[in-house]
Amino acid sequence: MKAVKYIFLFLFVASCGTVVNYDYEKSTDFSKYKTYDYFVDMQTGLSQLDTKRLINSIDAKLATMGLTRSDHPDFYIDILSQNIMNANNSTVGVGAGGGGGGGFGGVSVGIPIGGNQKTRQIIIDFVDKKQNERLFWQAVSESNYHENASPEKREAYFDALVEKIFSKYPPKK
């Protein structure tokens, strides 16, 4: 039953147009990273409750991948997010034109359909603090985010988002 829940949640986030871009240091040996922790002074840009939900989702996912949280980690995780207002480019054009006596004229008006769309960008960085805070992996996601959603829906959103973000970790070379 739990598997069905996660499949549904993954499809829900995927259908909402979640986009995830990845970047990583090519020379990184990802097999040496077994333990992690979060930066103490991390400013996620989320509420305290949403930060906790996101961290719980990340902890659960990384545990399934064999990584453990530690006070003396191999790497640190930094999370940053922000709201992005995307302008709606959908319009309906209405035009009028005429001509006569050798002259032509016209008027055209674009009427916007819908409003601006609010999305949430979440950036997750993996940083090797032992090597001068070297960033070795990054995921940048952008998806629809509903701040007025119920706690259950927010938890489901973060679970599905984390599942998608970590689907390509570690990168296949």
Short mmCIF file of N, CA and C in Angstrom, two decimals, residues 19 35 43 50 79 110 125 161 171:
data_model
loop_
_atom_site.label_atom_id
_atom_site.label_comp_id
_atom_site.label_asym_id
_atom_site.label_seq_id
_atom_site.Cartn_x
_atom_site.Cartn_y
_atom_site.Cartn_z
N VAL A 19 10.61 20.31 -12.84
CA VAL A 19 11.82 20.25 -13.65
C VAL A 19 13.00 20.18 -12.69
N THR A 35 28.44 9.36 4.74
CA THR A 35 27.76 10.06 5.83
C THR A 35 27.57 11.52 5.46
N GLN A 43 19.82 28.57 5.64
CA GLN A 43 18.63 29.40 5.48
C GLN A 43 17.87 28.87 4.26
N ASP A 50 7.96 23.41 6.94
CA ASP A 50 8.30 22.87 5.62
C ASP A 50 9.76 22.46 5.55
N ILE A 79 20.53 23.71 1.63
CA ILE A 79 19.26 23.84 0.92
C ILE A 79 18.91 25.32 0.84
N GLY A 110 -3.44 42.01 -27.62
CA GLY A 110 -3.27 40.70 -27.01
C GLY A 110 -3.94 40.69 -25.65
N ASP A 125 22.60 21.46 -2.48
CA ASP A 125 24.03 21.36 -2.73
C ASP A 125 24.65 20.31 -1.81
N LEU A 161 8.86 15.14 -4.46
CA LEU A 161 9.91 15.99 -5.00
C LEU A 161 11.29 15.41 -4.71
N PRO A 171 25.37 10.29 -9.93
CA PRO A 171 25.28 10.32 -11.39
C PRO A 171 25.95 9.11 -12.03
#
